[in-house]
Amino acid sequence: MKDKLKEKAEEIAIDFAKSIKERTDLLLKLDCDLYTNLGIDSSKEEKEEVREISKFIYSRVALIDETSGKILLKAIDT
């Protein structure tokens, strides 16, 4: 799952046919879907995996929109 999602995030980030806003929105929607699928019954490992994928997605956002990406990366580390 992890590699597939990272690959999808990478594809979105380099899709230059879309605007910066569209790519950023798609990446954040992908991140949102990850957290939506977590529940109270999710294991610690599943939560850590989602967090790791989120950091990857945020790093891709930072390549598109440096300011927003840095804010997101800083927030996930706190």
Coordinates of C-alpha atoms in Angstrom, one line a residue:
M1 CA 0.0 0.0 0.0
K2 CA 2.7 2.4 1.0
D3 CA 4.6 2.2 -2.3
K4 CA 1.5 2.5 -4.4
L5 CA 0.4 5.7 -2.5
K6 CA 3.8 7.2 -2.8
E7 CA 3.9 6.5 -6.5
K8 CA 0.4 8.1 -6.9
A9 CA 1.6 11.2 -5.0
E10 CA 4.7 11.4 -7.2
E11 CA 2.5 11.2 -10.3
I12 CA 0.3 14.0 -9.1
A13 CA 3.2 16.2 -8.1
I14 CA 4.8 16.0 -11.6
D15 CA 1.6 16.3 -13.6
F16 CA 2.4 19.7 -15.1
A17 CA -0.8 19.7 -17.1
K18 CA -2.5 20.7 -13.9
S19 CA -2.1 24.0 -12.1
I20 CA -0.2 24.3 -8.8
K21 CA -3.4 24.6 -6.9
E22 CA -4.9 21.5 -8.6
R23 CA -1.9 19.4 -7.8
T24 CA -1.7 20.7 -4.2
D25 CA -5.4 20.0 -3.7
L26 CA -5.1 16.5 -5.1
L27 CA -2.2 15.7 -2.9
L28 CA -4.0 17.0 0.2
K29 CA -7.1 15.0 -0.8
L30 CA -4.9 11.9 -1.0
D31 CA -3.6 12.7 2.5
C32 CA -7.1 13.2 3.8
D33 CA -8.2 9.9 2.4
L34 CA -5.5 8.2 4.4
Y35 CA -6.6 9.6 7.7
T36 CA -10.3 9.0 6.9
N37 CA -9.5 5.3 6.6
L38 CA -7.9 5.2 10.1
G39 CA -10.1 4.2 13.0
I40 CA -10.0 3.5 16.7
D41 CA -9.2 -0.1 15.8
S42 CA -6.2 0.8 13.7
S43 CA -2.9 -0.6 15.0
K44 CA 0.1 1.6 16.0
E45 CA 1.9 0.3 12.9
E46 CA -0.9 1.4 10.6
K47 CA -0.9 4.9 12.1
E48 CA 2.8 5.2 11.8
E49 CA 2.6 4.1 8.1
V50 CA 0.0 6.7 7.4
R51 CA 2.1 9.4 9.1
E52 CA 5.1 8.3 7.0
I53 CA 3.1 8.6 3.8
S54 CA 1.8 12.0 4.9
K55 CA 5.3 13.3 5.4
F56 CA 6.1 12.0 1.8
I57 CA 3.0 13.8 0.5
Y58 CA 3.9 17.0 2.3
S59 CA 7.4 16.9 0.9
R60 CA 5.8 16.7 -2.6
V61 CA 3.6 19.7 -1.7
A62 CA 6.8 21.5 -0.7
L63 CA 8.2 21.0 -4.2
I64 CA 5.1 22.6 -5.7
D65 CA 4.4 25.2 -3.1
E66 CA 7.3 25.7 -0.8
T67 CA 5.6 27.8 1.9
S68 CA 2.6 25.5 2.3
G69 CA 4.8 22.4 2.2
K70 CA 7.1 23.7 4.9
I71 CA 4.1 24.5 7.2
L72 CA 2.7 21.1 6.7
L73 CA 6.0 19.3 7.4
K74 CA 6.6 21.4 10.5
A75 CA 3.0 20.7 11.8
I76 CA 3.4 16.9 11.4
D77 CA 6.6 17.0 13.4
T78 CA 5.0 18.7 16.4

